Each structure stands twice: as C-alpha cells, then as structure tokens.
C-alpha positions as protocol buffer text, in pm:
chain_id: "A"
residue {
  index: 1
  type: UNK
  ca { x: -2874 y: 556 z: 898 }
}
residue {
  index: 2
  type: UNK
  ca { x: -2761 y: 842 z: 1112 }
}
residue {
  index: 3
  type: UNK
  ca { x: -2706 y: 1151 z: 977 }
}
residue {
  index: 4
  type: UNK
  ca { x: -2465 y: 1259 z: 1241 }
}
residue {
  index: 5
  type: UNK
  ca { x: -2092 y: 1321 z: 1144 }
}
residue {
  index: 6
  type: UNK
  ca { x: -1843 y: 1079 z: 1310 }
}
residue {
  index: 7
  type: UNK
  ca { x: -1496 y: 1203 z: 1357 }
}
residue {
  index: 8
  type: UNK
  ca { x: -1267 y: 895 z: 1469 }
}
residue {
  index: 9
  type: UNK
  ca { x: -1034 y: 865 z: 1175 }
}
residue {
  index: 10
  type: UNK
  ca { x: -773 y: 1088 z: 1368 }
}
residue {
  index: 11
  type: UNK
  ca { x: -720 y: 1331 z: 1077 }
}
residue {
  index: 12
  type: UNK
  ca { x: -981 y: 1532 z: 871 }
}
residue {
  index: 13
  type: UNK
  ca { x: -857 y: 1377 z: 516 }
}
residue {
  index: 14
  type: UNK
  ca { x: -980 y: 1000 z: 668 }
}
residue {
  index: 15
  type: UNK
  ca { x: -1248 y: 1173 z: 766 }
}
residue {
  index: 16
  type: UNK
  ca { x: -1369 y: 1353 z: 512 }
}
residue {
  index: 17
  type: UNK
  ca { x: -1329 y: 996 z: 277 }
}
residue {
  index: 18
  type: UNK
  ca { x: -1527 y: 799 z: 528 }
}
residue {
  index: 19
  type: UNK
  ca { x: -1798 y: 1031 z: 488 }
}
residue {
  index: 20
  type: UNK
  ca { x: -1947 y: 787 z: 158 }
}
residue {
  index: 21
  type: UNK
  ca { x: -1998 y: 495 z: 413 }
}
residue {
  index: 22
  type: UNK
  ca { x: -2033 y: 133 z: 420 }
}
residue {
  index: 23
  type: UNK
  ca { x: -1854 y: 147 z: 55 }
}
residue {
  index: 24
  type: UNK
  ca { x: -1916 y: -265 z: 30 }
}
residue {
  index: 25
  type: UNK
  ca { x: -2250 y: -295 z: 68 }
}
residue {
  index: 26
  type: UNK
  ca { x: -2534 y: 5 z: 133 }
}
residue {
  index: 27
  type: UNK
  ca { x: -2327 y: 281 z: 33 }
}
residue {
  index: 28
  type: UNK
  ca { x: -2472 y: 601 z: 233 }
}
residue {
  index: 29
  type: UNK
  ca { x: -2357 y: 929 z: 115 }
}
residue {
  index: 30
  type: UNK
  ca { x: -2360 y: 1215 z: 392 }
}
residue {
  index: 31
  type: UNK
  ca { x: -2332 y: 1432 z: 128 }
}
residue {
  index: 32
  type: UNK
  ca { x: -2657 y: 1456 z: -11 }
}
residue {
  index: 33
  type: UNK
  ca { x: -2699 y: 1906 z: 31 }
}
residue {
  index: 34
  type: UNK
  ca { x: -2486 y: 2170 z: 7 }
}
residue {
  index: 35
  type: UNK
  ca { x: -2605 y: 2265 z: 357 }
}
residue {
  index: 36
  type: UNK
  ca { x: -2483 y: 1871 z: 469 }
}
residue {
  index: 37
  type: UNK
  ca { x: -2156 y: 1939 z: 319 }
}
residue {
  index: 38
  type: UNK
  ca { x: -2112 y: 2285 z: 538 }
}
residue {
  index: 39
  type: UNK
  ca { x: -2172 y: 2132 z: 826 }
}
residue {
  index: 40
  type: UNK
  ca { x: -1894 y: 1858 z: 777 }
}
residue {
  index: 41
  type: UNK
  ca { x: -1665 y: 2136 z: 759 }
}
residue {
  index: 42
  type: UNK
  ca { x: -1782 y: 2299 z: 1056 }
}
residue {
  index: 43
  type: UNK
  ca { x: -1828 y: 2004 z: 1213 }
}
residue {
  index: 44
  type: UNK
  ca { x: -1500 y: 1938 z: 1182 }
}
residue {
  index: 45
  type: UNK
  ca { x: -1344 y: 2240 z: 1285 }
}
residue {
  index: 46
  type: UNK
  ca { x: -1232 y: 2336 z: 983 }
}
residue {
  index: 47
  type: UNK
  ca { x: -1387 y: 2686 z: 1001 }
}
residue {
  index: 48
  type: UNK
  ca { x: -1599 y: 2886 z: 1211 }
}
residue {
  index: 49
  type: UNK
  ca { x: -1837 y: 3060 z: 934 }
}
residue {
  index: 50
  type: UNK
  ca { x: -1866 y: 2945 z: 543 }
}
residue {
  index: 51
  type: UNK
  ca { x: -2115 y: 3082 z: 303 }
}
residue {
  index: 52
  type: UNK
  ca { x: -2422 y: 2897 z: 171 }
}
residue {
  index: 53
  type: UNK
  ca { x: -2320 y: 2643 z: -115 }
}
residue {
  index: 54
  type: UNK
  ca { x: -2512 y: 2486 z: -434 }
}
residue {
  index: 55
  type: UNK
  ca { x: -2464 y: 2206 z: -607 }
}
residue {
  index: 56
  type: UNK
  ca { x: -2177 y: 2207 z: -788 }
}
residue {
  index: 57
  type: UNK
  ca { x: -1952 y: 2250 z: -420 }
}
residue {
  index: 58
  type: UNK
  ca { x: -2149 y: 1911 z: -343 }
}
residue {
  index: 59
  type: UNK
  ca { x: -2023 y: 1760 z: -649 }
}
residue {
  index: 60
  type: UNK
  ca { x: -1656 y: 1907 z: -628 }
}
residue {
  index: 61
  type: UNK
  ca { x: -1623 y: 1736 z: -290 }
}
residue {
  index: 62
  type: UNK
  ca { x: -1773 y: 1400 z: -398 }
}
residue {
  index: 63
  type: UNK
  ca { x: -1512 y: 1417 z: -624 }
}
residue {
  index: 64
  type: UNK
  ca { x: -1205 y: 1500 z: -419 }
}
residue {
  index: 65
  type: UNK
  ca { x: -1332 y: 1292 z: -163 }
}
residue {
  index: 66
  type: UNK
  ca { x: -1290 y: 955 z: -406 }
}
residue {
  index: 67
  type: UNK
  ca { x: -977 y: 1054 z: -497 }
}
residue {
  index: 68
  type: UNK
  ca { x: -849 y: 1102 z: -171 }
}
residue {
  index: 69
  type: UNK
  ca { x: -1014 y: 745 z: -90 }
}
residue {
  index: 70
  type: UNK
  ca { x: -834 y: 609 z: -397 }
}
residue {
  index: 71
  type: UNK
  ca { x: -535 y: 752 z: -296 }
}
residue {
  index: 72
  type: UNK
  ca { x: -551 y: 646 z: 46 }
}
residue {
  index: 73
  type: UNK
  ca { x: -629 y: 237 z: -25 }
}
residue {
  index: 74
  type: UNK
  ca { x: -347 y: 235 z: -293 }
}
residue {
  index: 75
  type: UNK
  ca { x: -134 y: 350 z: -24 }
}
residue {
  index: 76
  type: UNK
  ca { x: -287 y: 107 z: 226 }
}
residue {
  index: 77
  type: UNK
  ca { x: -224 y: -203 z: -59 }
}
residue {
  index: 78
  type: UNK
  ca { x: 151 y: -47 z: -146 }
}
residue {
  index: 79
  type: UNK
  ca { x: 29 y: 21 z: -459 }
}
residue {
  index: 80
  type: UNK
  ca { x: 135 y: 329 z: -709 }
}
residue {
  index: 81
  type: UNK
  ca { x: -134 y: 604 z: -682 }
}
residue {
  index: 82
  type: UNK
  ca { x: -399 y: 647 z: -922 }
}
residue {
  index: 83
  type: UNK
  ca { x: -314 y: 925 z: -1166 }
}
residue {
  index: 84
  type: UNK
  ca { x: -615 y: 1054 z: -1237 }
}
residue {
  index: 85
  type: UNK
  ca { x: -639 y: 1041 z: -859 }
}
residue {
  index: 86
  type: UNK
  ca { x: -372 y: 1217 z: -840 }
}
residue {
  index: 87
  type: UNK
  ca { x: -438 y: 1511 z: -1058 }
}
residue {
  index: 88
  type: UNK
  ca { x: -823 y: 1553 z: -900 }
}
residue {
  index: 89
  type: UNK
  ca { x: -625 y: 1586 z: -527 }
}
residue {
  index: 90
  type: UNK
  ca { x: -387 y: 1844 z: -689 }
}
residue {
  index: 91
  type: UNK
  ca { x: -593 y: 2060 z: -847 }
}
residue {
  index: 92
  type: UNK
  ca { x: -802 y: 2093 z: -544 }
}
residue {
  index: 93
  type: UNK
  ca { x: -507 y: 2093 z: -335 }
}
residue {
  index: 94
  type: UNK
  ca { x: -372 y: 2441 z: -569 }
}
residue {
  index: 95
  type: UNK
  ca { x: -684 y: 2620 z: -521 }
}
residue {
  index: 96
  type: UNK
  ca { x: -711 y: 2870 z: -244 }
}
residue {
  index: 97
  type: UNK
  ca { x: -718 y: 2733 z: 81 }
}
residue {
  index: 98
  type: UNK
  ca { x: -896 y: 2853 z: 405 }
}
residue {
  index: 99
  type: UNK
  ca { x: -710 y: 3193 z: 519 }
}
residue {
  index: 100
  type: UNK
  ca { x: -763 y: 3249 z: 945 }
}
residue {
  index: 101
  type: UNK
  ca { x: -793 y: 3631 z: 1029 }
}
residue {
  index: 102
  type: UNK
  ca { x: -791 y: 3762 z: 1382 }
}
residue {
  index: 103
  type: UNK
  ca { x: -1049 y: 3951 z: 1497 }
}
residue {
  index: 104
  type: UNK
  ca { x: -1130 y: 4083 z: 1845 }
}
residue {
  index: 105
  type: UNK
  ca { x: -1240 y: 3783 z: 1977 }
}
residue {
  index: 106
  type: UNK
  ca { x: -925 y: 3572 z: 1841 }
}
residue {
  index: 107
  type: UNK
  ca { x: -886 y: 3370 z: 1546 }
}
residue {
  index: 108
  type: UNK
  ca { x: -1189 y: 3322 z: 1281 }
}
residue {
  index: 109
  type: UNK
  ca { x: -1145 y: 3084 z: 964 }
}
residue {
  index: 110
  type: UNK
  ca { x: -1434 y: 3213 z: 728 }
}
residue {
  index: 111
  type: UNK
  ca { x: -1469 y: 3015 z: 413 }
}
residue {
  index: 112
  type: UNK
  ca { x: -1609 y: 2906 z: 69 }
}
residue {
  index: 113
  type: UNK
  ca { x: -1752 y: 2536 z: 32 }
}
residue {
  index: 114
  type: UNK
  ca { x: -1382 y: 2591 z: -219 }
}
residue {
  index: 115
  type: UNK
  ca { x: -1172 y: 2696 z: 25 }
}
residue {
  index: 116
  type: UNK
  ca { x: -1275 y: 2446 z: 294 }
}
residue {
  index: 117
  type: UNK
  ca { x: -1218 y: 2165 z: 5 }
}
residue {
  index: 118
  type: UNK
  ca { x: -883 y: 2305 z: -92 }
}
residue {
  index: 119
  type: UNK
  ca { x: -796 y: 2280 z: 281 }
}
residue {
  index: 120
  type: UNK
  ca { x: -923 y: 1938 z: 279 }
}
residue {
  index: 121
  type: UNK
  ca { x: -734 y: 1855 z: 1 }
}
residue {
  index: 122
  type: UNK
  ca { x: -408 y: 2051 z: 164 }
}
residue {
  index: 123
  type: UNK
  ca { x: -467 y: 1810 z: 439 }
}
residue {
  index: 124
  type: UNK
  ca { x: -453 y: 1444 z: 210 }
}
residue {
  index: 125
  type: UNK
  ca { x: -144 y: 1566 z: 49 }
}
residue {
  index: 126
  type: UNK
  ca { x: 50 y: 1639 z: 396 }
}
residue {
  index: 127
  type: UNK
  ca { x: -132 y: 1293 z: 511 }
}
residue {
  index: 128
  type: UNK
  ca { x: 9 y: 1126 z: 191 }
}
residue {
  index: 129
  type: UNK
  ca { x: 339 y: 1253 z: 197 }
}
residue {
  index: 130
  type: UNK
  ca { x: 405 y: 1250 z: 562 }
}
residue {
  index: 131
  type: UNK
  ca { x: 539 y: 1008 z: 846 }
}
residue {
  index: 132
  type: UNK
  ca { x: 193 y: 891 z: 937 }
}
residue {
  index: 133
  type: UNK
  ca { x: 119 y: 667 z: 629 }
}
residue {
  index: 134
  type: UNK
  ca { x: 293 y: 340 z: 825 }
}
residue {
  index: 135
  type: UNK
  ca { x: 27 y: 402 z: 1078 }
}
residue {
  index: 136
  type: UNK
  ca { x: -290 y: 365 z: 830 }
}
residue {
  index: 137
  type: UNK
  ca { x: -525 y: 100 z: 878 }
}
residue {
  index: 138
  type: UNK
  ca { x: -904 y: 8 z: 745 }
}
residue {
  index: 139
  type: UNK
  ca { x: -1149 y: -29 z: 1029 }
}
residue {
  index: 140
  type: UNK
  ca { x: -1198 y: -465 z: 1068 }
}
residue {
  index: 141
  type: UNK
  ca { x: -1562 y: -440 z: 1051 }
}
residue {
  index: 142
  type: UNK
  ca { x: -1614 y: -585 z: 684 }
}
residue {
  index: 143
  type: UNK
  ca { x: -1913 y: -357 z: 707 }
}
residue {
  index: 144
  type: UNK
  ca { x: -1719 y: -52 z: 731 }
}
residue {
  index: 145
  type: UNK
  ca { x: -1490 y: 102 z: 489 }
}
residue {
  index: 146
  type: UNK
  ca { x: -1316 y: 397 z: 708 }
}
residue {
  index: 147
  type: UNK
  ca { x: -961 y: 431 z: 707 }
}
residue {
  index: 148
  type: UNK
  ca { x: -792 y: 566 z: 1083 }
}
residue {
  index: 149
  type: UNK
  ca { x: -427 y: 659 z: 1188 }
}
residue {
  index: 150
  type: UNK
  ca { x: -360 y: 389 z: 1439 }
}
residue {
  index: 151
  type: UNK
  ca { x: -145 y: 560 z: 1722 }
}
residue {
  index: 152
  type: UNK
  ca { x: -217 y: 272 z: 2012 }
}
residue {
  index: 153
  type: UNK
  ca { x: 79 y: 118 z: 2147 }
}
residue {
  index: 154
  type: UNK
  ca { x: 163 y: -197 z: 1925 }
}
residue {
  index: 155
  type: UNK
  ca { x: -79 y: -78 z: 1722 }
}
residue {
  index: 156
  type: UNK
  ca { x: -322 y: -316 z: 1814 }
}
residue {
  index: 157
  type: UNK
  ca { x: -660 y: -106 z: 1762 }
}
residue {
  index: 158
  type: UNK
  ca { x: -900 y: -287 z: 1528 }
}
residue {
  index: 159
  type: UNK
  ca { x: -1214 y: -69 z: 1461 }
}
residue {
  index: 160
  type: UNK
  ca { x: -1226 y: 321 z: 1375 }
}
residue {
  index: 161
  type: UNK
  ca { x: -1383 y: 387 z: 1672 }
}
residue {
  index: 162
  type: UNK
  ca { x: -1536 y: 136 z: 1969 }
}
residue {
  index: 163
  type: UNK
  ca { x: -1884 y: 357 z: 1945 }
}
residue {
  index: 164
  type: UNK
  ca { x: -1921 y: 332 z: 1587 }
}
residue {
  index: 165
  type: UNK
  ca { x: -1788 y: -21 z: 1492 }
}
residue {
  index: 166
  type: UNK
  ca { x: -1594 y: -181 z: 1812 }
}
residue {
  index: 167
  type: UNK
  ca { x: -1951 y: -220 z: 2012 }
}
residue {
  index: 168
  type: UNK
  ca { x: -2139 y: -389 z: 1751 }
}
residue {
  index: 169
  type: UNK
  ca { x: -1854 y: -628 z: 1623 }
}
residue {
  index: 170
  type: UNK
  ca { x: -1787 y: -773 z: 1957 }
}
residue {
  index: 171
  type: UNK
  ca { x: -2163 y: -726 z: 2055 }
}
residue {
  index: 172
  type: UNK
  ca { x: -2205 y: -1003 z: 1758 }
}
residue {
  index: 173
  type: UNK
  ca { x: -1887 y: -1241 z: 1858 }
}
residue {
  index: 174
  type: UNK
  ca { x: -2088 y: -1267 z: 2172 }
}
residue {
  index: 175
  type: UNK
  ca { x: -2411 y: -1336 z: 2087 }
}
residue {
  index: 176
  type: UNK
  ca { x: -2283 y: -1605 z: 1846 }
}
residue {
  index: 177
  type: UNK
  ca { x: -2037 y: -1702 z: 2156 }
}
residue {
  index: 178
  type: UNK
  ca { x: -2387 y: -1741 z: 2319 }
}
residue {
  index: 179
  type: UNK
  ca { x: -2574 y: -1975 z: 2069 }
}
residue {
  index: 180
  type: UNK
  ca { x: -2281 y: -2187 z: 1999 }
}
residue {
  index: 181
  type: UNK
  ca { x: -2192 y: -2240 z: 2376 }
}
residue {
  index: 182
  type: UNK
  ca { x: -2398 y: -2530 z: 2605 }
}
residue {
  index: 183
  type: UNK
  ca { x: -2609 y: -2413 z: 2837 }
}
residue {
  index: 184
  type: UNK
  ca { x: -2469 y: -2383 z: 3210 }
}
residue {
  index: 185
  type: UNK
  ca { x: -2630 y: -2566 z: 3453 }
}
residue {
  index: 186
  type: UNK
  ca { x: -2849 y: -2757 z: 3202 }
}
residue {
  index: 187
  type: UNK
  ca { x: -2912 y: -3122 z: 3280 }
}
C-alpha cells in the first residue's frame, strides 16, 4: 500500500484517525517510525521543523489517534463517548501544544513529536465540540474507514476523496455494469 499521506478528511483530527487504514479488513498503519509519524505532522502543516522522535512518541500517537477514532464513530452513531476515550484525548489535549514564533522570515511552528500530538489532540476537541459534527460522515467505500466533514451542497458527497476511494468505487459499478449488460450490436 502507499506510503504517501492523504489529506481529504477536511480537518487534521479526521486525518490524523484515518491514518490506521482500511480498519475492516487489512488494517495498514502509517505509523510504523518515529520518522513516519514526523512527517504526518509536517505533512500536514502542522509545523515547519520538529525534532527527531523514538518510540514511545509513535506509541503516544497510536494511542490518541484511537481515541480520537472512538470518539469520532460514537459521535457519528449518536452514541455517548467512550470514557476512557475521553480521558486519553484530554490528557493529550492538556499537554503543551505547538507554540508559533516569528522570526525574520515570518511565522515558524517548531515542535516536539508531544507538542504536535497535543495540537492534534487540541484540534479533536474543537472538532468534537464544535458546529461541524452534523457535517461528519464515513467514506461509502466499505473498504475504507476514513471519516470527512462533508461541506458539498446537500451534502451529497459519498467518498473521502474521488482520488483515493470515488475512482475505484465507481471504476467497479462499471465494470460489473459491463459484465451484467448484453452485448450491443451482438446478434
């Protein structure tokens, strides 16, 4: 599977939970280094410059990650949130987030793997507790497990993104379109 980070959840707490994919069925983590962790948060915009992590920041984030997941399908199903959910997203959320200093050249967020977590987590709480939740929705490629804001008008929009899931799913309706369909012109 491609190791590239995909960023159409349309905020960075969706897209940092999507980042253990295909949840259902082959379960890929894009997590596997610390060095694969910094560059989701660079990635992602969420700083310019973070120092080299270990182990432990990989686990951390594995960590908050599922909770925010947890978090985010409970609110998807209308369901109470998961306590111990809960308290794993808070107690990330209290740490120290990422601080932006200006510099010469502008604005610079430099980072811990922590801080860019904490700001993570900073971002599923506002997510969680803000006017957006009503527009949540889970991709409709049973493959794919990735949460998204739908903002399209009637919200109509189907798949997290039409590169990552759209394509293929209507790539297959066709092809089956195809097989089940007589031939044109056959005699």
């Amino acid at each position: 599977m491609n190791l590239d980070h995909v960023f159409v959840c349309g905020h960075p707490a969706l897209d940092f939970a999507a980042t253990l994919r295909a949840r259902r069925s082959t379960r890929f983590e894009m997590f596997v280094t610390p060095e694969r962790l910094n560059a989701w948060y660079l990635d992602c915009g969420l700083v310019d410059t973070i120092t080299p992590g270990d182990e432990q920041d990989v686990r951390e984030a594995q960590t908050v990650r599922e909770a925010v997941y947890r978090l985010v399908t409970s609110r998807l199903a209308e369901e109470d949130f998961d306590r111990e959910a809960l308290a794993v997203l808070n107690a990330a959320a209290r740490r120290t987030p990422v601080t932006p200093q200006l510099t010469m050249a502008g604005r610079h967020n430099e980072a811990t793997p922590g801080q860019a977590l904490a700001t993570v987590a900073r971002h599923a709480v506002e997510l969680l507790s803000g006017p957006d939740v009503p527009l949540l929705k889970e991709c409709g490629n049973p493959e794919c497990t990735r949460v998204y804001i739908d903002r399209s008008r009637g919200m109509r929009r189907q798949w997290c993104g039409m590169e990552s899931c759209g394509n293929k799913i209507k790539a297959a309706a066709y092809r089956a379109r195809k097989k089940t369909s007589p031939a044109v012109g056959a005699h």
